Amino acid sequence: MKKILNLIILVTFVQVTSFAQTTELITLWQKKDWTTLITASNQQIEANNSNYQAYYWKQYALLEQGKYTEATEVLKTAFECCENKLEIRSELANLYFQQGMYLQAKTELDILLKEQRPDFRTFEQRVQIHEFSKERIAAINLLHRAKNNDASHAFYWIHLGDNYSQLGELDEAIKYYESALAINPLDYQTSSKLARVYLNVDPDAALDICEGVLEKDSTNIRFIQIAASAYIKLDKEKEALENYKMALSLGDSTLNTIRNAGILFQKSQKNDLALKLLNKSYQVDSTDVKVVFYLAMAETQLLNADKGLALFDQSLNLLKPDSSVFSIIHKEKAVIYNEKGNHKQALENYLIAHQFNPKKKFYLYLIAEQYDALNKKKEALKYYQQVIDGIDEKKGLDLLTASIRDFSTSRISKLKEDIFMEQ
């Protein structure tokens, strides 16, 4: 009985001492006395090198002093010495993430995600790293897991909407934006995202959202802009111009508003106002065909015939197809189709991209990959071989080219073997 009593007294003493030490560190944190907080933390670590609270407050103080590398080392030491490794790994991942060290953060976050119920920050940061890398499908899969874990966070629903929108799956984007707004109806940023998606599929619905917001905040420029765009989609140019005029009167100086207002003023025969706005837009982007055309119209209507003719000629030149632009457009479409697992469409777009820009040898590798994914072995072999034939090792290889060479060589060998066995 006496031994048990002594043990209780000892445990109580340790708990009281630990509480007092933690209270001391928190008091220093509240005072923002970072130097003393570091000193006190060091003293507690020397007394007990498994005291995680001391490590935590030390790294916190170092962060406040801008000493990120030292703070990271403190957490690494804590990971080796303390028992609560899950919490430490979470703090370490967060520290890497906040410093933009996404590769290191990814490693720690992926380990944390193996737990049964990761916390919100773990999901949030890993999703954002997927998004930084444009890994839309991976982000979506993780977001679905996260919302099934805890559906109360609007972040999950908003980012599902964002990623589906980026993939062009607008019905899905609408569904998840609306779910986010059910959690927080006053989230104007998400309302604007939803309205912009509706612009492409249902301009009337976009207008309804804008009117709902503008009833509460009649000077919200963002929603005045979206309403104007919706009216344009609905061929209601008079209403669109009224909204653009309102936006301009509120100080809107965005290129889109200046451009569209200028065009609509010209179409309304208000050429003086049109000329002023279109010239501003032209100075920012002289390759915008519509701006050049309507600027030519305005100059011509104001009897500046020579300027008008020159601008009409310029607009005709701009309408001539630019093969490099077409190539980039089709390449970007192929990237999206590939992410969605639609390899047939991806292949078609990569072939068109290469047709418009045959000097871009990297397209050969991308085409080979798509044939490979479609299990078209002979075609894949042909393009992998073209990749190898196009690499001049005498000029030296960068890391990407060397990697492509090695992978293509490996696939050529395997494909030849497969084709031989199938004959």
Short mmCIF file of C-alpha atoms in Angstrom, two decimals:
data_model
loop_
_atom_site.label_atom_id
_atom_site.label_comp_id
_atom_site.label_asym_id
_atom_site.label_seq_id
_atom_site.Cartn_x
_atom_site.Cartn_y
_atom_site.Cartn_z
CA MET A 1 0.00 0.00 0.00
CA LYS A 2 2.87 2.33 0.90
CA LYS A 3 4.51 1.65 -2.49
CA ILE A 4 1.29 2.49 -4.31
CA LEU A 5 0.93 5.71 -2.33
CA ASN A 6 4.52 6.70 -3.14
CA LEU A 7 3.88 6.00 -6.83
CA ILE A 8 0.75 8.19 -6.80
CA ILE A 9 2.69 10.98 -5.11
CA LEU A 10 5.49 10.66 -7.67
CA VAL A 11 3.11 10.73 -10.68
CA THR A 12 1.26 13.71 -9.23
CA PHE A 13 4.55 15.54 -8.67
CA VAL A 14 5.65 14.88 -12.27
CA GLN A 15 2.31 16.07 -13.64
CA VAL A 16 2.38 19.25 -11.55
CA THR A 17 5.98 19.94 -12.54
CA SER A 18 5.19 19.37 -16.23
CA PHE A 19 2.17 21.66 -16.03
CA ALA A 20 4.24 24.38 -14.35
CA GLN A 21 6.94 24.13 -17.02
CA THR A 22 4.41 24.33 -19.84
CA THR A 23 2.70 27.30 -18.16
CA GLU A 24 6.07 29.09 -17.98
CA LEU A 25 6.61 28.62 -21.74
CA ILE A 26 3.09 29.74 -22.61
CA THR A 27 3.54 32.87 -20.47
CA LEU A 28 6.72 33.73 -22.38
CA TRP A 29 4.87 33.09 -25.66
CA GLN A 30 2.10 35.48 -24.60
CA LYS A 31 4.75 38.11 -23.84
CA LYS A 32 6.38 37.46 -27.24
CA ASP A 33 9.72 37.21 -25.48
CA TRP A 34 11.23 34.89 -28.07
CA THR A 35 14.83 34.94 -26.80
CA THR A 36 13.83 34.04 -23.25
CA LEU A 37 11.37 31.45 -24.56
CA ILE A 38 14.21 29.73 -26.45
CA THR A 39 16.44 29.82 -23.35
CA ALA A 40 13.71 28.40 -21.11
CA SER A 41 12.91 25.70 -23.67
CA ASN A 42 16.58 24.71 -23.85
CA GLN A 43 16.74 24.40 -20.08
CA GLN A 44 13.70 22.12 -20.04
CA ILE A 45 15.12 20.00 -22.88
CA GLU A 46 18.38 19.60 -20.98
CA ALA A 47 16.43 18.42 -17.94
CA ASN A 48 14.26 16.07 -20.00
CA ASN A 49 15.10 15.51 -23.67
CA SER A 50 11.73 13.83 -24.29
CA ASN A 51 9.72 16.94 -23.31
CA TYR A 52 7.91 17.66 -26.56
CA GLN A 53 6.31 20.90 -25.32
CA ALA A 54 9.77 22.39 -24.85
CA TYR A 55 10.77 21.47 -28.40
CA TYR A 56 7.48 22.82 -29.76
CA TRP A 57 7.80 26.22 -28.11
CA LYS A 58 11.46 26.48 -29.05
CA GLN A 59 10.72 25.93 -32.74
CA TYR A 60 7.79 28.36 -32.49
CA ALA A 61 10.08 31.08 -31.11
CA LEU A 62 12.67 30.39 -33.80
CA LEU A 63 10.01 30.73 -36.48
CA GLU A 64 8.99 34.10 -35.06
CA GLN A 65 12.64 35.14 -35.44
CA GLY A 66 12.66 33.96 -39.05
CA LYS A 67 15.06 31.08 -38.31
CA TYR A 68 13.30 28.42 -40.37
CA THR A 69 16.23 26.06 -40.80
CA GLU A 70 16.94 25.99 -37.06
CA ALA A 71 13.24 25.43 -36.30
CA THR A 72 13.21 22.48 -38.68
CA GLU A 73 16.23 20.94 -36.95
CA VAL A 74 14.51 21.30 -33.57
CA LEU A 75 11.52 19.31 -34.81
CA LYS A 76 13.80 16.66 -36.31
CA THR A 77 15.50 16.25 -32.95
CA ALA A 78 12.13 16.08 -31.20
CA PHE A 79 11.09 13.32 -33.58
CA GLU A 80 14.08 11.25 -32.50
CA CYS A 81 13.66 11.88 -28.77
CA CYS A 82 9.92 12.11 -28.09
CA GLU A 83 7.12 9.57 -28.15
CA ASN A 84 4.33 11.54 -29.83
CA LYS A 85 5.81 11.16 -33.31
CA LEU A 86 2.50 11.66 -35.11
CA GLU A 87 2.10 15.17 -33.72
CA ILE A 88 5.73 16.00 -34.44
CA ARG A 89 5.49 14.73 -38.01
CA SER A 90 2.41 16.91 -38.50
CA GLU A 91 4.28 20.00 -37.27
CA LEU A 92 7.28 19.13 -39.43
CA ALA A 93 5.08 18.71 -42.52
CA ASN A 94 3.43 22.06 -41.77
CA LEU A 95 6.81 23.75 -41.40
CA TYR A 96 8.00 22.36 -44.73
CA PHE A 97 4.74 23.42 -46.38
CA GLN A 98 4.87 26.97 -45.02
CA GLN A 99 8.42 27.34 -46.38
CA GLY A 100 7.39 26.13 -49.83
CA MET A 101 9.41 22.93 -49.43
CA TYR A 102 6.63 20.91 -51.04
CA LEU A 103 8.65 17.80 -51.87
CA GLN A 104 9.64 17.34 -48.21
CA ALA A 105 6.12 18.25 -47.03
CA LYS A 106 4.64 15.71 -49.45
CA THR A 107 6.76 12.91 -47.97
CA GLU A 108 5.59 13.65 -44.42
CA LEU A 109 1.97 14.24 -45.42
CA ASP A 110 1.78 10.96 -47.33
CA ILE A 111 2.86 9.12 -44.19
CA LEU A 112 0.26 11.00 -42.12
CA LEU A 113 -2.42 10.10 -44.66
CA LYS A 114 -1.87 6.42 -43.90
CA GLU A 115 -3.52 7.03 -40.52
CA GLN A 116 -7.18 6.11 -40.21
CA ARG A 117 -8.40 9.67 -39.57
CA PRO A 118 -5.90 12.33 -40.66
CA ASP A 119 -6.61 15.86 -39.47
CA PHE A 120 -7.92 18.71 -41.61
CA ARG A 121 -4.53 20.39 -42.09
CA THR A 122 -3.02 17.19 -43.47
CA PHE A 123 -5.77 16.86 -46.06
CA GLU A 124 -5.73 20.58 -46.85
CA GLN A 125 -1.99 20.80 -47.49
CA ARG A 126 -1.72 17.57 -49.48
CA VAL A 127 -4.63 18.62 -51.69
CA GLN A 128 -2.94 21.96 -52.36
CA ILE A 129 0.32 20.24 -53.33
CA HIS A 130 -1.63 18.09 -55.80
CA GLU A 131 -3.18 21.27 -57.18
CA PHE A 132 0.18 23.06 -57.43
CA SER A 133 1.32 20.12 -59.59
CA LYS A 134 -1.96 20.19 -61.59
CA GLU A 135 -2.72 16.64 -60.40
CA ARG A 136 -6.46 17.20 -60.60
CA ILE A 137 -7.63 13.59 -60.40
CA ALA A 138 -5.39 12.86 -57.40
CA ALA A 139 -6.69 16.01 -55.68
CA ILE A 140 -10.29 14.99 -56.33
CA ASN A 141 -9.77 11.48 -54.98
CA LEU A 142 -8.19 12.82 -51.81
CA LEU A 143 -10.95 15.42 -51.37
CA HIS A 144 -13.63 12.74 -51.59
CA ARG A 145 -11.84 10.78 -48.87
CA ALA A 146 -11.54 13.93 -46.76
CA LYS A 147 -15.20 14.92 -47.03
CA ASN A 148 -16.26 11.38 -46.20
CA ASN A 149 -14.08 11.75 -43.11
CA ASP A 150 -15.64 15.10 -42.12
CA ALA A 151 -18.15 16.83 -44.39
CA SER A 152 -18.31 20.01 -42.32
CA HIS A 153 -15.29 21.70 -43.91
CA ALA A 154 -16.29 23.94 -46.82
CA PHE A 155 -12.69 23.73 -48.09
CA TYR A 156 -13.29 20.19 -49.36
CA TRP A 157 -16.44 21.09 -51.29
CA ILE A 158 -14.93 24.29 -52.74
CA HIS A 159 -11.81 22.54 -53.97
CA LEU A 160 -13.83 19.70 -55.45
CA GLY A 161 -15.65 22.39 -57.41
CA ASP A 162 -12.34 24.02 -58.40
CA ASN A 163 -10.77 20.80 -59.65
CA TYR A 164 -13.82 19.60 -61.54
CA SER A 165 -14.07 23.07 -63.10
CA GLN A 166 -10.43 22.85 -64.23
CA LEU A 167 -11.19 19.48 -65.84
CA GLY A 168 -14.19 20.98 -67.66
CA GLU A 169 -16.69 18.82 -65.75
CA LEU A 170 -18.99 21.73 -65.08
CA ASP A 171 -22.01 19.84 -63.77
CA GLU A 172 -19.83 18.31 -61.06
CA ALA A 173 -18.27 21.71 -60.31
CA ILE A 174 -21.73 23.25 -59.88
CA LYS A 175 -22.83 20.45 -57.55
CA TYR A 176 -19.88 20.89 -55.20
CA TYR A 177 -19.89 24.70 -55.22
CA GLU A 178 -23.57 24.58 -54.25
CA SER A 179 -22.73 22.14 -51.44
CA ALA A 180 -20.07 24.55 -50.18
CA LEU A 181 -22.56 27.42 -50.21
CA ALA A 182 -25.00 25.30 -48.21
CA ILE A 183 -22.37 25.34 -45.46
CA ASN A 184 -21.59 29.06 -45.82
CA PRO A 185 -24.20 30.98 -47.88
CA LEU A 186 -22.32 34.28 -47.40
CA ASP A 187 -19.14 33.05 -49.11
CA TYR A 188 -19.07 35.53 -51.98
CA GLN A 189 -15.87 34.10 -53.44
CA THR A 190 -17.49 30.70 -53.94
CA SER A 191 -20.67 32.38 -55.20
CA SER A 192 -18.59 34.12 -57.86
CA LYS A 193 -16.98 30.82 -58.86
CA LEU A 194 -20.39 29.21 -59.17
CA ALA A 195 -21.72 32.13 -61.20
CA ARG A 196 -18.73 31.97 -63.56
CA VAL A 197 -19.31 28.26 -64.16
CA TYR A 198 -22.98 28.96 -64.85
CA LEU A 199 -21.91 31.54 -67.45
CA ASN A 200 -20.88 28.61 -69.64
CA VAL A 201 -23.97 26.46 -69.17
CA ASP A 202 -26.83 28.63 -67.89
CA PRO A 203 -26.34 32.43 -68.04
CA ASP A 204 -29.76 33.01 -66.48
CA ALA A 205 -28.66 31.08 -63.39
CA ALA A 206 -25.49 33.18 -63.27
CA LEU A 207 -27.67 36.31 -63.34
CA ASP A 208 -29.81 35.00 -60.49
CA ILE A 209 -26.70 34.57 -58.31
CA CYS A 210 -25.47 38.06 -59.18
CA GLU A 211 -28.83 39.66 -58.44
CA GLY A 212 -28.99 37.89 -55.08
CA VAL A 213 -25.58 39.26 -54.07
CA LEU A 214 -26.18 42.74 -55.51
CA GLU A 215 -29.41 43.08 -53.52
CA LYS A 216 -27.21 42.96 -50.40
CA ASP A 217 -24.17 44.73 -51.83
CA SER A 218 -25.03 46.87 -54.84
CA THR A 219 -21.44 48.07 -55.35
CA ASN A 220 -19.80 44.65 -55.57
CA ILE A 221 -17.80 45.07 -58.78
CA ARG A 222 -17.05 41.37 -59.16
CA PHE A 223 -20.73 40.47 -59.48
CA ILE A 224 -21.51 43.48 -61.67
CA GLN A 225 -18.83 42.16 -64.07
CA ILE A 226 -20.29 38.65 -64.06
CA ALA A 227 -23.80 40.02 -64.61
CA ALA A 228 -22.52 41.99 -67.61
CA SER A 229 -20.93 38.84 -69.04
CA ALA A 230 -24.18 36.94 -68.54
CA TYR A 231 -26.14 39.60 -70.42
CA ILE A 232 -23.65 39.34 -73.30
CA LYS A 233 -24.18 35.57 -73.38
CA LEU A 234 -27.93 36.22 -73.53
CA ASP A 235 -27.49 38.74 -76.38
CA LYS A 236 -28.76 41.55 -74.14
CA GLU A 237 -26.07 44.06 -75.02
CA LYS A 238 -27.92 47.12 -73.70
CA GLU A 239 -28.19 45.59 -70.22
CA ALA A 240 -24.57 44.43 -70.42
CA LEU A 241 -23.38 47.95 -71.23
CA GLU A 242 -25.35 49.40 -68.32
CA ASN A 243 -23.55 47.01 -65.97
CA TYR A 244 -20.15 47.84 -67.45
CA LYS A 245 -20.91 51.55 -67.08
CA MET A 246 -21.78 50.94 -63.43
CA ALA A 247 -18.53 49.03 -62.92
CA LEU A 248 -16.50 51.83 -64.54
CA SER A 249 -18.21 54.44 -62.37
CA LEU A 250 -17.15 52.43 -59.31
CA GLY A 251 -13.52 52.54 -60.37
CA ASP A 252 -13.23 49.23 -62.24
CA SER A 253 -10.08 49.40 -64.35
CA THR A 254 -9.76 45.75 -65.32
CA LEU A 255 -8.88 45.01 -68.93
CA ASN A 256 -11.98 42.85 -69.48
CA THR A 257 -14.35 45.65 -68.43
CA ILE A 258 -12.51 48.32 -70.45
CA ARG A 259 -12.40 46.05 -73.50
CA ASN A 260 -16.03 44.93 -73.44
CA ALA A 261 -17.41 48.35 -72.56
CA GLY A 262 -15.43 49.85 -75.45
CA ILE A 263 -16.81 47.30 -77.90
CA LEU A 264 -20.38 47.80 -76.70
CA PHE A 265 -20.05 51.60 -76.84
CA GLN A 266 -18.91 51.29 -80.47
CA LYS A 267 -21.78 48.96 -81.34
CA SER A 268 -24.07 51.57 -79.79
CA GLN A 269 -22.49 54.23 -82.03
CA LYS A 270 -20.99 56.07 -79.05
CA ASN A 271 -17.65 56.23 -80.82
CA ASP A 272 -15.97 58.91 -78.69
CA LEU A 273 -16.42 56.82 -75.55
CA ALA A 274 -15.53 53.66 -77.46
CA LEU A 275 -12.31 55.16 -78.82
CA LYS A 276 -11.06 56.14 -75.38
CA LEU A 277 -11.63 52.69 -73.89
CA LEU A 278 -10.52 50.68 -76.90
CA ASN A 279 -7.27 52.61 -77.16
CA LYS A 280 -6.53 51.72 -73.54
CA SER A 281 -7.26 48.08 -74.27
CA TYR A 282 -5.18 48.18 -77.46
CA GLN A 283 -2.18 49.54 -75.56
CA VAL A 284 -2.33 46.51 -73.26
CA ASP A 285 -2.98 43.89 -75.95
CA SER A 286 -2.66 44.87 -79.60
CA THR A 287 -3.23 41.24 -80.72
CA ASP A 288 -6.87 41.08 -79.61
CA VAL A 289 -8.72 40.78 -82.93
CA LYS A 290 -12.03 42.11 -81.61
CA VAL A 291 -10.38 45.14 -80.01
CA VAL A 292 -8.50 45.96 -83.22
CA PHE A 293 -11.63 45.49 -85.34
CA TYR A 294 -13.91 47.67 -83.21
CA LEU A 295 -11.16 50.27 -82.80
CA ALA A 296 -10.99 50.37 -86.60
CA MET A 297 -14.76 50.79 -86.71
CA ALA A 298 -14.63 53.66 -84.20
CA GLU A 299 -11.81 55.44 -86.06
CA THR A 300 -13.69 55.03 -89.34
CA GLN A 301 -16.96 56.36 -87.86
CA LEU A 302 -15.02 59.36 -86.52
CA LEU A 303 -13.71 59.98 -90.08
CA ASN A 304 -10.17 58.86 -89.34
CA ALA A 305 -10.12 56.72 -92.48
CA ASP A 306 -6.37 56.06 -92.73
CA LYS A 307 -6.20 54.87 -89.14
CA GLY A 308 -9.28 52.78 -89.74
CA LEU A 309 -7.78 51.12 -92.84
CA ALA A 310 -4.51 50.34 -91.09
CA LEU A 311 -6.37 48.78 -88.18
CA PHE A 312 -8.60 46.72 -90.49
CA ASP A 313 -5.48 45.37 -92.21
CA GLN A 314 -4.02 44.54 -88.83
CA SER A 315 -7.18 42.69 -87.80
CA LEU A 316 -7.01 40.61 -91.01
CA ASN A 317 -3.40 39.66 -90.28
CA LEU A 318 -4.36 38.64 -86.79
CA LEU A 319 -7.02 36.34 -88.17
CA LYS A 320 -4.39 34.31 -90.05
CA PRO A 321 -3.87 31.01 -88.20
CA ASP A 322 -0.78 30.79 -86.01
CA SER A 323 0.31 27.15 -86.08
CA SER A 324 2.34 27.42 -82.88
CA VAL A 325 -0.71 28.70 -80.98
CA PHE A 326 -2.86 25.91 -82.38
CA SER A 327 -0.17 23.44 -81.33
CA ILE A 328 -0.13 24.73 -77.76
CA ILE A 329 -3.92 24.69 -77.56
CA HIS A 330 -4.13 21.06 -78.67
CA LYS A 331 -1.28 20.08 -76.36
CA GLU A 332 -3.10 21.60 -73.38
CA LYS A 333 -6.30 19.77 -74.36
CA ALA A 334 -4.31 16.54 -74.55
CA VAL A 335 -2.93 17.08 -71.05
CA ILE A 336 -6.48 17.41 -69.68
CA TYR A 337 -7.73 14.33 -71.53
CA ASN A 338 -4.72 12.36 -70.28
CA GLU A 339 -5.46 13.36 -66.68
CA LYS A 340 -9.02 12.18 -67.16
CA GLY A 341 -7.76 8.83 -68.48
CA ASN A 342 -9.18 9.46 -71.96
CA HIS A 343 -6.09 8.32 -73.87
CA LYS A 344 -7.80 8.21 -77.26
CA GLN A 345 -8.70 11.90 -77.14
CA ALA A 346 -5.31 12.72 -75.64
CA LEU A 347 -3.59 10.92 -78.53
CA GLU A 348 -5.67 12.73 -81.15
CA ASN A 349 -4.76 16.11 -79.70
CA TYR A 350 -1.06 15.30 -79.32
CA LEU A 351 -0.98 14.18 -82.99
CA ILE A 352 -2.58 17.48 -84.04
CA ALA A 353 -0.20 19.44 -81.81
CA HIS A 354 2.76 17.71 -83.47
CA GLN A 355 1.29 18.34 -86.91
CA PHE A 356 1.17 22.09 -86.23
CA ASN A 357 4.63 22.12 -84.64
CA PRO A 358 6.71 19.20 -85.97
CA LYS A 359 9.93 20.71 -84.60
CA LYS A 360 8.72 20.02 -81.05
CA LYS A 361 10.35 16.61 -80.60
CA PHE A 362 8.95 16.16 -77.09
CA TYR A 363 5.54 15.58 -78.69
CA LEU A 364 6.87 12.29 -80.14
CA TYR A 365 7.40 10.99 -76.62
CA LEU A 366 3.94 12.11 -75.51
CA ILE A 367 2.39 10.40 -78.55
CA ALA A 368 4.33 7.21 -77.82
CA GLU A 369 3.04 7.24 -74.23
CA GLN A 370 -0.56 7.47 -75.39
CA TYR A 371 -0.19 4.63 -77.91
CA ASP A 372 1.41 2.64 -75.08
CA ALA A 373 -1.52 3.39 -72.78
CA LEU A 374 -3.91 2.26 -75.52
CA ASN A 375 -1.90 -0.98 -75.90
CA LYS A 376 -1.11 -0.17 -79.53
CA LYS A 377 2.32 -1.72 -79.38
CA LYS A 378 3.54 -1.30 -82.95
CA GLU A 379 2.60 2.39 -83.04
CA ALA A 380 4.13 2.97 -79.61
CA LEU A 381 7.34 1.22 -80.71
CA LYS A 382 7.50 3.41 -83.83
CA TYR A 383 7.26 6.65 -81.86
CA TYR A 384 9.60 5.58 -79.05
CA GLN A 385 12.15 4.77 -81.75
CA GLN A 386 11.66 8.24 -83.26
CA VAL A 387 12.31 9.69 -79.81
CA ILE A 388 15.65 7.85 -79.58
CA ASP A 389 16.57 8.75 -83.16
CA GLY A 390 15.96 12.44 -82.42
CA ILE A 391 18.27 12.60 -79.39
CA ASP A 392 21.79 13.85 -80.13
CA GLU A 393 23.90 12.72 -77.19
CA LYS A 394 26.96 14.54 -78.53
CA LYS A 395 25.34 17.85 -77.54
CA GLY A 396 24.89 16.67 -73.95
CA LEU A 397 21.63 15.75 -72.25
CA ASP A 398 19.69 17.52 -69.55
CA LEU A 399 18.05 15.48 -66.81
CA LEU A 400 14.62 15.36 -68.50
CA THR A 401 16.00 14.26 -71.88
CA ALA A 402 18.18 11.59 -70.25
CA SER A 403 15.15 10.30 -68.37
CA ILE A 404 13.06 10.21 -71.57
CA ARG A 405 15.88 8.38 -73.38
CA ASP A 406 16.18 5.75 -70.65
CA PHE A 407 12.43 5.17 -70.42
CA SER A 408 12.02 5.01 -74.21
CA THR A 409 14.90 2.53 -74.52
CA SER A 410 13.33 0.35 -71.85
CA ARG A 411 9.92 0.43 -73.54
CA ILE A 412 11.41 -0.33 -76.97
CA SER A 413 13.03 -3.46 -75.59
CA LYS A 414 9.85 -4.61 -73.84
CA LEU A 415 7.57 -3.83 -76.80
CA LYS A 416 9.82 -5.71 -79.23
CA GLU A 417 9.70 -8.70 -76.92
CA ASP A 418 5.90 -8.52 -76.61
CA ILE A 419 5.37 -8.16 -80.34
CA PHE A 420 7.69 -11.10 -81.06
CA MET A 421 5.84 -13.31 -78.55
CA GLU A 422 2.47 -12.42 -80.07
CA GLN A 423 3.47 -13.36 -83.60
#
